[in-house]
Each structure stands twice: as C-alpha cells, then as structure tokens.
C-alpha positions in Angstrom: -16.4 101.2 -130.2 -16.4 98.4 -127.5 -15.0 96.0 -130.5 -12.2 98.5 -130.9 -11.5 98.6 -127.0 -11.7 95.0 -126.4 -9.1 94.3 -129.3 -6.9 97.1 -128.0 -6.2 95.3 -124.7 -6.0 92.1 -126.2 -3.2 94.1 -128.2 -1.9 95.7 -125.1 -1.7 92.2 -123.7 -0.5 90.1 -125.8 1.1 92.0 -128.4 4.5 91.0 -128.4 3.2 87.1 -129.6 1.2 88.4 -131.9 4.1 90.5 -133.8 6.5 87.3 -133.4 4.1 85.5 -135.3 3.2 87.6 -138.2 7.3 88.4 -138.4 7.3 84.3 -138.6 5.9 85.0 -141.8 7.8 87.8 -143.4 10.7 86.7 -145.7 13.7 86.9 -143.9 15.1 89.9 -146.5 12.0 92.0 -144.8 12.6 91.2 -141.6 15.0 93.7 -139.7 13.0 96.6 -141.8 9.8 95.6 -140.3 11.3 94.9 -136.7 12.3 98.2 -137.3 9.1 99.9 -138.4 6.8 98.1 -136.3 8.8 99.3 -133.4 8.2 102.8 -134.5 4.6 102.4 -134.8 4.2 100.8 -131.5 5.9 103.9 -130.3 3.0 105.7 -132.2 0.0 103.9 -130.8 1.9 104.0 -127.1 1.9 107.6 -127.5 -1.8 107.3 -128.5 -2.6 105.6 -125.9 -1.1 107.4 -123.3 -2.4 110.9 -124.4 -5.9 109.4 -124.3 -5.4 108.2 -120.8 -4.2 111.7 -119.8 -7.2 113.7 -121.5 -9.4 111.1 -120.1 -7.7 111.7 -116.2 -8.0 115.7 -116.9 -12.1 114.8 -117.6 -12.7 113.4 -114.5 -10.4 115.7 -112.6 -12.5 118.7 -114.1 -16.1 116.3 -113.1 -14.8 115.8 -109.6 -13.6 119.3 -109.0 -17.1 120.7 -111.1 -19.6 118.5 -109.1 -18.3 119.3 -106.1 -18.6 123.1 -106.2 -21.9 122.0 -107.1 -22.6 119.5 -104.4 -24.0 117.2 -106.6 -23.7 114.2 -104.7 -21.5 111.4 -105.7 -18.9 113.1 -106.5 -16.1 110.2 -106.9 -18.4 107.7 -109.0 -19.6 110.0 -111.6 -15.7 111.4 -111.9 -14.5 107.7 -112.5 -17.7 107.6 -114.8 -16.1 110.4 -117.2 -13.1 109.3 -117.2 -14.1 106.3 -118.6 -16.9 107.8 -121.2 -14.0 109.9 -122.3 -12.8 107.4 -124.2 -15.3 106.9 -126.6 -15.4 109.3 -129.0 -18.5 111.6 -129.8 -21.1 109.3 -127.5 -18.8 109.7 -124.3 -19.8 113.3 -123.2 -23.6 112.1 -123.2 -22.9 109.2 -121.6 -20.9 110.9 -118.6 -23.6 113.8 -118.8 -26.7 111.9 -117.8 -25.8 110.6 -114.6 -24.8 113.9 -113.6 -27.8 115.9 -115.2 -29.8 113.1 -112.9 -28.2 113.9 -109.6 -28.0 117.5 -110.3 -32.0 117.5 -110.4 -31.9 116.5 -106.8 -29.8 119.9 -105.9 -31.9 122.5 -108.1 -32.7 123.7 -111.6 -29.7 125.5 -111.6 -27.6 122.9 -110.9 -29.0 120.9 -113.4 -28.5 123.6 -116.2 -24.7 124.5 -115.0 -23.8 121.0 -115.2 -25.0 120.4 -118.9 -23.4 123.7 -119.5 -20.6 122.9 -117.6 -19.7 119.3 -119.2 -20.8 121.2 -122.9 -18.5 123.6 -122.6 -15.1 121.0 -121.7 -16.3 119.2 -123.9 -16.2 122.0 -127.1 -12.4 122.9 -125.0 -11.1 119.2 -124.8 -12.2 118.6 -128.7 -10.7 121.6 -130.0 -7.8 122.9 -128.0 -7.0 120.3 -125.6 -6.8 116.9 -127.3 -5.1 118.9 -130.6 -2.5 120.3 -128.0 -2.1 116.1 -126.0 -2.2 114.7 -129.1 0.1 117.0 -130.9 2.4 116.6 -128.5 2.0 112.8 -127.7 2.4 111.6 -131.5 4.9 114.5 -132.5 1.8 116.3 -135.5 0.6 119.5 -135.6 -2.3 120.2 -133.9 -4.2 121.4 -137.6 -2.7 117.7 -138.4 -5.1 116.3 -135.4 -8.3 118.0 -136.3 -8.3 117.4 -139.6 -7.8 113.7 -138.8 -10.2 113.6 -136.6 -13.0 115.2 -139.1 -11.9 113.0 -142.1 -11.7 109.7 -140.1 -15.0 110.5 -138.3 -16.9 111.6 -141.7 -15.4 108.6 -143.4 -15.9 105.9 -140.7 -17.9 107.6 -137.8 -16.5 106.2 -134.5 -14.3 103.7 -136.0 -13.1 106.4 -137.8 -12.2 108.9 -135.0 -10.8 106.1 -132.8 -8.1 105.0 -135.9 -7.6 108.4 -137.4 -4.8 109.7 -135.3 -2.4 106.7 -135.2 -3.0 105.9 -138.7 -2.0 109.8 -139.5 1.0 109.3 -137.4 2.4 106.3 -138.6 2.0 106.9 -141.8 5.3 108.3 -142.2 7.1 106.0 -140.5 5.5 102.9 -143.0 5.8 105.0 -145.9 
C-alpha cells in the first residue's frame, strides 16, 4: 500500500512529463487517439482521487465529532489520524481504531467499548453505502458496479487489488 501511495504522488506530480514521454513513443498515427483517451482516464483517476479524499474528510469529521461526545482526549490528532488511515484499504479502520481504543481506556470501559463500536459500525456504513454512493457518483458506475469491484480486485490482489479496482473498472470503457 505505501508503494501504491508513494507512486501516486509521484504521478500526481509529475504526471504531465511522464505522459509526454511515453506519447514520445507512440507512432504518430496513434497519437491524437491516445491524447484523447489518456485524457479521459486521467479524468477517471482524478475523480478517484477526489472521492477518496472526501470519504477520507467525512472519517475524521465523524472521529472528531464521535471522540468528542466522548471526551476522549485528543480529539484533533486522532481525527487527522483517520483521515489519513482511511486511505488504506481494509488495515485503515485498525490503524485509526487503536489510538483511540488507547485513549478511551483513560475515560472508562464504556468509552472504550463505544469507540470500537462506534468506528465498527462507520466503518461497515462507509464500505457499503457510503463509498458505493462517492464512488458511484465520482467515476459515473453504479454503486453494484463498485462493490463488486471492490470484492474481485481485493480477492484477486488483496490491497493492491482494492486500491486499483475502481479506476481500472472505470476506465475500462473509455480504453476499450
């Protein structure tokens, strides 16, 4: 996963030299179609991009907002925390879970057990209504299009999988 992120904002970055040199090698007859289809597909994995960023911001709206009914303490950095486990697929909710489960203990027992309920359950909401509905929306699939995308790419290729699934789903069409 952290191979996957690092090359996305190297692609993020410096994407534009990167296409000018692989178009440097496309006979000129292919040219204009693949100008044309790459720009589609980086319309795609924008789109991805963005909807992760949003579900990742609704995460740590829903920590900050959760924790501090709560008052688990540190509020803010375990917020930013989730926001940034969101990302990774599958490993992210217990990665953004533990710090909080830790602090919790310091309030009570029952703090403890809401918060692992609490991050359980939008977790189960974000999988399988939420990030259908963003991503649905973002890359222009049906939301039955998404799951099943996200099953098959992470029973295929496990994280890797889950993380290339949905752009590769919605760009198919446009390379096809």
């Amino acid at each position: 996963a952290g191979i996957v992120l690092i090359l996305t904002l190297y692609l993020l970055l410096d994407g534009k030299s990167l296409y000018a040199w692989i178009l440097a090698f496309v006979p000129r007859t292919y040219r204009e179609k693949l100008a044309v289809t790459a720009d589609e597909v980086s319309d795609v994995v924008h789109a991805y991009v963005s909807g992760q960023l949003l579900a990742a911001l609704l995460f740590a709206s829903f920590v900050a907002v959760f924790l501090t009914v709560l008052h688990v303490p540190a509020v803010a950095p375990l917020a930013m925390i989730a926001g940034f486990c969101d990302v990774i697929p599958v490993l992210g909710i217990l990665l953004a879970t533990v710090p909080a489960v830790l602090l919790a203990l310091s309030i009570s027992p029952g703090a403890t057990i809401a918060v692992v309920v609490g991050y359980l359950a939008y977790h189960l909401f974000e999988s399988y209504f939420l990030l259908p509905r963003i991503y649905g929306t973002k890359l222009k699939i049906s939301t039955l299009s998404v799951l099943l995308a996200l099953f098959v790419g992470g029973r295929l290729q496990g994280l890797i999988g889950i993380v290339l699934a949905l752009p590769l789903v919605a760009a198919y069409p446009i390379i096809e």
